[in-house]
Amino acid sequence: MGRVYNFSAGPAMMPEAVLKRAADEMLDYGGSGMNVMEMSHRGKTYDAIFQGVEAKLRALLDIPEHYKVLFLQGGATLQFSMTAMNLIGRTGKADYAVTGQFSAAALKEGARFGQARACADTAGIGHTKIPAQDELILDPEASYVHYCMNNTVFGTVWPYIPETGGVPLVCDMSSCILSEPLDVTRFGVLYAGAQKNMGPAGLAVVILREDILCPVSVLPGYMNYAVQIKAGSMLNTPPTYGVYLLGLVLDWVSECGGLTAMKAHNERKAAVIYDALDRSELFVSKVDRGSRSKMNVVFSTGDAGKDEAFVKAAAARGMVSLKGHRATGGIRVSIYNAMPMEGVEALAAFMREFEAENV
Ligand SMILES: *Cc1c(COP(=O)(O)O)cnc(C)c1O
């Protein structure tokens, strides 16, 4: 079987050029006679890869020097806990904007370490709309405000960066990092699990300002940002192969023209799907127009049987992993950086075809 168009929400499709390069380097990385995953993480060859990946990430995201970059394990989920453990100590309080599954999970973790409260919660409207700035009830004494920029499950994205009046902003960017340019200086901590837009699962990237750290108590060394910073993410063996693949993805993003070009590419792709939705009398999205995600498009026919038939028929044509999350049901089309235009065009054409046969 050839390659399919994989609309999975994560782990998600990788750029084909990246997989080919990884395959080329599978048996012999740069004349070393071994694969990157077989190398000592403290050796010269790997050190060059590791430092190179950080430099590439800093260049692409324009990360200022006073921000630290960490490559950790434990996914975004461990960052739900680590952000709280390392930051909530300043005042003992933190605000969380709950706009979906993962921000709710982050609040739950935060509450283990201090007084974490929801400064907004869109559960009552099925997380279909991002709250406006003036709907955020912010506590000026919060140690930080946490939010999730792109809501992978519900298909919404924050159309603005919240103003917090000087309270550090902590952001889960797992499903939108590298999808467009970003002003890193607006954030105290930002983090992302790699498996949506950056590489394979097993790697989480954290970008943070060291001066806002205030660990709650005696933390496990691994979960203490200050310890990780001091160790250069090498307190123990880092996810070596994942970091290497992230480097290949960063090279690919640069070759595509960088984050500005990536943004234009993603906007064009999302427009194809939303346009198909807006013209459709069968497929309906509950997501507020101003909150529409460019990475995850969530919709349904309103009939679970038809949704299932659509997902199945699409899979038979090589368009896979379109089933919605169990929390929403329906259909979810994830179109991260690696999804080519041909994939979304094929899907939009199939949506029209399916509709013609099913209304
Ligand atoms: C996938 C995802 C997570 C969970 O990531 P893990 O690496 O599995 O812990 C958290 N937040 C967002 C926004 C996600 O998309």
Coordinates of C-alpha atoms and ligand atoms in Angstrom, one line a residue:
M1 CA 0.0 0.0 0.0
G2 CA 1.2 3.5 -0.7
R3 CA 1.1 6.4 1.7
V4 CA -2.3 7.5 2.9
Y5 CA -3.5 11.0 3.7
N6 CA -3.5 10.7 7.5
F7 CA -5.8 13.1 9.2
S8 CA -4.9 11.8 12.7
A9 CA -5.0 14.3 15.6
G10 CA -1.8 12.8 17.0
P11 CA 0.5 11.1 16.7
A12 CA 0.1 12.7 13.3
M13 CA 1.4 12.6 9.8
M14 CA 5.1 13.6 9.4
P15 CA 6.5 15.3 6.3
E16 CA 7.5 12.7 3.7
A17 CA 10.8 14.4 3.1
V18 CA 11.6 14.0 6.8
L19 CA 10.8 10.3 6.8
K20 CA 12.9 9.8 3.7
R21 CA 15.9 11.6 5.2
A22 CA 15.6 9.6 8.4
A23 CA 15.5 6.4 6.2
D24 CA 18.6 7.6 4.3
E25 CA 20.4 8.0 7.6
M26 CA 19.0 4.9 9.2
L27 CA 22.1 2.7 9.0
D28 CA 24.8 5.4 9.0
Y29 CA 24.4 8.9 10.3
G30 CA 27.0 11.2 8.8
G31 CA 29.7 8.6 8.5
S32 CA 29.4 7.5 12.1
G33 CA 28.5 3.9 11.1
M34 CA 25.5 3.9 13.4
N35 CA 22.0 5.2 13.7
V36 CA 21.4 8.3 15.9
M37 CA 19.4 6.1 18.4
E38 CA 22.5 4.0 18.9
M39 CA 24.7 6.8 19.9
S40 CA 25.8 8.0 23.4
H41 CA 23.9 11.1 24.3
R42 CA 27.1 12.5 25.7
G43 CA 29.2 11.8 22.6
K44 CA 30.5 14.5 20.2
T45 CA 28.3 13.5 17.3
Y46 CA 25.1 13.6 19.3
D47 CA 26.0 16.7 21.1
A48 CA 26.3 18.5 17.7
I49 CA 22.9 17.2 16.8
F50 CA 21.3 18.3 20.1
Q51 CA 22.9 21.8 20.1
G52 CA 22.0 22.2 16.4
V53 CA 18.3 21.4 17.1
E54 CA 18.1 24.0 19.8
A55 CA 19.8 26.6 17.5
K56 CA 17.3 25.8 14.7
L57 CA 14.3 26.1 17.1
R58 CA 15.6 29.4 18.4
A59 CA 16.1 30.7 14.9
L60 CA 12.7 29.6 13.6
L61 CA 10.7 30.9 16.6
D62 CA 13.0 33.8 17.2
I63 CA 13.5 32.8 20.9
P64 CA 15.2 35.5 22.9
E65 CA 18.4 34.6 24.6
H66 CA 17.0 34.9 28.1
Y67 CA 14.5 32.1 27.4
K68 CA 15.6 28.6 28.1
V69 CA 14.7 25.6 25.9
L70 CA 14.2 22.1 27.4
F71 CA 13.8 18.8 25.6
L72 CA 11.9 16.5 28.0
Q73 CA 9.9 13.3 28.2
G74 CA 6.5 12.8 29.7
G75 CA 4.6 14.6 27.0
A76 CA 2.4 17.7 27.4
T77 CA 0.7 15.9 30.3
L78 CA 3.8 16.0 32.5
Q79 CA 4.0 19.8 31.7
F80 CA 0.5 20.2 33.2
S81 CA 2.1 19.2 36.5
M82 CA 5.5 20.7 36.0
T83 CA 4.3 24.1 35.2
A84 CA 2.2 24.1 38.5
M85 CA 5.0 22.5 40.6
N86 CA 7.5 25.1 39.5
L87 CA 5.4 28.3 39.3
I88 CA 2.5 28.2 41.7
G89 CA 4.8 28.8 44.7
R90 CA 5.0 32.5 44.1
T91 CA 1.5 33.3 45.5
G92 CA 0.0 29.8 45.9
K93 CA -2.7 30.6 43.3
A94 CA -3.1 30.2 39.6
D95 CA -5.8 30.9 37.0
Y96 CA -6.7 28.4 34.2
A97 CA -8.8 29.2 31.2
V98 CA -10.7 26.0 30.6
T99 CA -11.6 25.7 26.9
G100 CA -11.4 22.0 26.3
Q101 CA -10.2 18.6 27.3
F102 CA -6.5 19.4 27.8
S103 CA -6.9 22.7 29.6
A104 CA -9.4 21.0 32.0
A105 CA -6.7 18.3 32.6
A106 CA -4.1 21.0 33.3
L107 CA -6.4 22.7 35.9
K108 CA -6.9 19.4 37.6
E109 CA -3.1 18.9 37.9
G110 CA -2.6 22.5 39.0
A111 CA -5.1 22.0 41.8
R112 CA -2.8 19.4 43.3
F113 CA -0.2 22.0 44.1
G114 CA -2.1 25.1 45.1
Q115 CA -5.3 27.1 44.7
A116 CA -5.9 26.6 41.0
R117 CA -9.2 28.0 39.7
A118 CA -10.9 28.5 36.3
C119 CA -10.8 32.1 35.2
A120 CA -13.1 31.0 32.3
D121 CA -14.9 27.7 31.5
T122 CA -16.6 27.1 28.2
A123 CA -17.9 23.6 29.2
G124 CA -21.4 25.0 29.3
I125 CA -21.4 25.7 25.6
G126 CA -19.6 22.5 24.7
H127 CA -16.3 24.3 24.2
T128 CA -17.4 25.7 20.9
K129 CA -16.2 29.3 21.4
I130 CA -13.1 30.9 22.9
P131 CA -13.9 33.5 25.6
A132 CA -13.3 37.1 24.8
Q133 CA -10.7 39.0 26.8
D134 CA -13.3 40.7 28.9
E135 CA -14.9 37.4 29.8
L136 CA -11.7 36.2 31.6
I137 CA -12.1 36.8 35.3
L138 CA -8.4 37.2 36.2
D139 CA -7.0 37.2 39.7
P140 CA -4.1 39.8 39.8
E141 CA -2.5 37.6 42.5
A142 CA -2.3 34.5 40.4
S143 CA 1.2 33.1 40.0
Y144 CA 0.3 32.6 36.4
V145 CA -2.5 32.2 33.9
H146 CA -2.6 28.9 32.0
Y147 CA -4.4 28.4 28.7
C148 CA -4.3 26.0 25.7
M149 CA -3.9 27.9 22.5
N150 CA -5.4 25.3 20.1
N151 CA -8.0 22.9 21.4
T152 CA -7.2 19.7 19.6
V153 CA -10.4 17.9 20.6
F154 CA -13.0 20.6 20.1
G155 CA -11.4 22.4 17.1
T156 CA -11.1 25.9 18.4
V157 CA -8.1 28.2 18.6
W158 CA -7.6 31.4 20.6
P159 CA -7.7 34.3 18.1
Y160 CA -5.7 36.5 20.4
I161 CA -3.1 36.2 23.2
P162 CA -4.7 37.1 26.5
E163 CA -3.6 40.2 28.4
T164 CA -2.9 39.3 32.0
G165 CA -1.7 42.6 33.4
G166 CA 1.9 41.3 34.1
V167 CA 0.9 37.9 35.4
P168 CA 3.1 35.3 33.5
L169 CA 1.3 33.5 30.8
V170 CA 1.7 29.7 30.5
C171 CA 0.5 28.1 27.3
D172 CA 0.0 24.6 26.0
M173 CA 0.8 24.8 22.3
S174 CA 1.0 21.1 21.6
S175 CA -1.3 21.2 18.5
C176 CA -0.3 24.5 17.0
I177 CA 3.4 25.2 17.7
L178 CA 5.3 25.8 14.4
S179 CA 2.1 26.4 12.5
E180 CA 2.7 30.2 12.3
P181 CA 5.0 32.9 13.7
L182 CA 4.9 33.4 17.4
D183 CA 5.9 36.2 19.8
V184 CA 7.6 34.1 22.4
T185 CA 8.1 37.2 24.6
R186 CA 4.4 37.2 25.5
F187 CA 4.8 34.0 27.5
G188 CA 6.4 32.9 30.7
V189 CA 6.3 29.3 29.8
L190 CA 5.2 27.6 26.6
Y191 CA 5.3 23.9 26.0
A192 CA 4.2 21.3 23.5
G193 CA 4.2 17.5 23.1
A194 CA 6.0 16.8 19.8
Q195 CA 3.6 14.4 18.2
K196 CA 1.3 16.9 16.5
N197 CA 3.5 19.3 14.7
M198 CA 7.1 18.6 15.7
G199 CA 8.0 15.0 15.5
P200 CA 7.4 11.7 17.3
A201 CA 5.7 11.1 20.6
G202 CA 8.1 10.8 23.6
L203 CA 9.5 14.3 23.3
A204 CA 8.1 17.5 24.9
V205 CA 9.6 20.9 24.2
V206 CA 9.5 23.6 26.9
I207 CA 10.5 27.2 26.4
L208 CA 10.6 29.3 29.5
R209 CA 11.8 32.3 31.4
E210 CA 13.9 31.2 34.3
D211 CA 13.2 34.2 36.5
I212 CA 9.6 33.3 37.1
L213 CA 10.4 29.9 38.7
C214 CA 9.4 29.3 42.3
P215 CA 9.2 25.5 43.0
V216 CA 6.5 24.6 45.6
S217 CA 8.6 22.2 47.7
V218 CA 11.1 19.5 47.2
L219 CA 10.5 18.3 43.7
P220 CA 11.9 15.2 42.0
G221 CA 14.9 16.4 40.1
Y222 CA 13.5 15.5 36.8
M223 CA 10.5 17.7 37.4
N224 CA 12.4 20.7 38.5
Y225 CA 12.9 23.1 35.7
A226 CA 15.9 24.7 37.4
V227 CA 17.6 21.3 37.6
Q228 CA 16.8 20.5 34.0
I229 CA 18.1 23.9 32.8
K230 CA 21.3 23.4 34.8
A231 CA 21.7 19.9 33.2
G232 CA 21.0 21.2 29.7
S233 CA 18.1 18.7 29.5
M234 CA 20.6 15.9 30.1
L235 CA 19.9 15.1 33.7
N236 CA 19.2 11.6 32.3
T237 CA 19.1 10.3 28.8
P238 CA 17.0 12.6 26.7
P239 CA 14.7 11.3 24.0
T240 CA 17.6 11.3 21.6
Y241 CA 16.0 10.1 18.4
G242 CA 12.9 12.3 18.9
V243 CA 15.1 15.4 19.2
Y244 CA 17.0 14.3 16.0
L245 CA 13.7 13.9 14.2
L246 CA 12.6 17.3 15.5
G247 CA 15.8 18.7 13.9
L248 CA 14.8 17.2 10.5
V249 CA 11.3 18.7 10.9
L250 CA 12.7 22.1 11.6
D251 CA 14.9 21.8 8.5
W252 CA 11.8 21.0 6.5
V253 CA 9.9 24.0 7.9
S254 CA 12.8 26.2 7.0
E255 CA 13.0 24.7 3.5
C256 CA 9.2 25.4 3.1
G257 CA 10.0 29.1 3.8
G258 CA 9.7 29.3 7.6
L259 CA 6.8 30.0 9.8
T260 CA 5.3 32.9 7.7
A261 CA 5.1 30.5 4.7
M262 CA 3.8 27.8 7.0
K263 CA 1.0 30.1 8.2
A264 CA -0.1 30.9 4.7
H265 CA 0.0 27.2 3.7
N266 CA -2.1 26.3 6.8
E267 CA -4.6 29.1 6.1
R268 CA -5.1 28.0 2.5
K269 CA -5.6 24.3 3.6
A270 CA -8.1 25.2 6.4
A271 CA -10.0 27.5 4.0
V272 CA -10.6 24.5 1.7
I273 CA -12.2 22.4 4.4
Y274 CA -14.2 25.3 6.0
D275 CA -15.3 26.4 2.6
A276 CA -16.6 22.8 1.9
L277 CA -18.3 22.9 5.3
D278 CA -19.9 26.3 4.7
R279 CA -21.3 25.2 1.3
S280 CA -22.6 21.9 2.7
E281 CA -26.1 21.2 3.7
L282 CA -25.1 17.9 5.3
F283 CA -22.0 18.6 7.3
V284 CA -22.4 21.0 10.2
S285 CA -19.8 22.6 12.5
K286 CA -20.8 23.9 15.9
V287 CA -17.6 25.9 16.3
D288 CA -18.0 29.6 16.5
R289 CA -16.6 31.2 13.3
G290 CA -14.2 33.5 15.2
S291 CA -12.8 30.5 17.1
R292 CA -12.2 28.1 14.2
S293 CA -9.0 26.1 14.5
K294 CA -6.7 25.9 11.5
M295 CA -5.3 22.6 12.7
N296 CA -8.3 20.5 13.8
V297 CA -11.6 20.9 12.0
V298 CA -14.5 19.3 13.9
F299 CA -17.9 18.7 12.4
S300 CA -20.7 16.1 11.9
T301 CA -23.7 15.2 9.8
G302 CA -25.8 15.2 13.0
D303 CA -26.3 11.5 12.5
A304 CA -23.8 9.1 14.1
G305 CA -24.5 6.4 11.5
K306 CA -23.7 8.8 8.6
D307 CA -20.6 10.1 10.3
E308 CA -19.4 6.5 10.7
A309 CA -20.2 5.8 7.0
F310 CA -18.3 8.9 5.9
V311 CA -15.2 7.9 8.0
K312 CA -15.3 4.4 6.6
A313 CA -15.8 5.4 3.0
A314 CA -13.0 8.0 3.2
A315 CA -10.6 5.4 4.7
A316 CA -11.4 3.1 1.7
R317 CA -10.0 5.9 -0.5
G318 CA -6.8 6.4 1.5
M319 CA -8.0 9.2 3.8
V320 CA -7.7 7.9 7.3
S321 CA -8.2 8.7 11.0
L322 CA -11.1 11.0 10.5
K323 CA -13.2 9.8 13.4
G324 CA -14.0 12.5 16.0
H325 CA -12.7 12.3 19.5
R326 CA -15.0 10.3 21.9
A327 CA -15.8 13.5 23.7
T328 CA -17.4 15.1 20.6
G329 CA -18.2 12.2 18.3
G330 CA -18.6 13.1 14.6
I331 CA -15.7 13.8 12.4
R332 CA -12.3 15.5 13.0
V333 CA -10.0 16.5 10.2
S334 CA -6.5 17.3 11.6
I335 CA -4.4 19.2 9.1
Y336 CA -1.1 20.0 10.8
N337 CA 1.9 21.4 8.9
A338 CA 2.8 18.0 7.2
M339 CA -0.6 17.6 5.5
P340 CA -0.2 18.6 1.9
M341 CA -2.8 20.7 0.0
E342 CA -3.5 17.6 -2.2
G343 CA -4.8 15.9 1.0
V344 CA -7.3 18.5 1.9
E345 CA -8.4 18.9 -1.7
A346 CA -9.0 15.2 -2.0
L347 CA -11.0 15.3 1.3
A348 CA -13.1 18.3 0.3
A349 CA -13.9 16.6 -3.0
F350 CA -14.9 13.5 -1.2
M351 CA -17.2 15.5 1.2
R352 CA -19.1 16.8 -1.8
E353 CA -19.3 13.4 -3.4
F354 CA -20.6 11.9 -0.1
E355 CA -23.1 14.6 0.3
A356 CA -24.5 14.2 -3.2
E357 CA -25.1 10.5 -2.3
N358 CA -26.4 11.1 1.2
V359 CA -28.9 13.9 1.3
Ligands
LIG1 C1 -2.1 15.9 22.4 C2 -2.3 17.1 23.4 C3 -1.9 17.0 24.7 C4 -1.4 15.7 25.3 O1 -0.2 15.4 25.0 P1 0.7 14.2 25.6 O2 2.0 14.4 24.9 O3 -0.1 12.9 25.2 O4 0.7 14.3 27.0 C5 -2.0 18.1 25.5 N1 -2.4 19.3 25.0 C6 -2.8 19.4 23.7 C7 -3.2 20.7 23.2 C8 -2.7 18.3 22.9 O5 -3.1 18.5 21.6

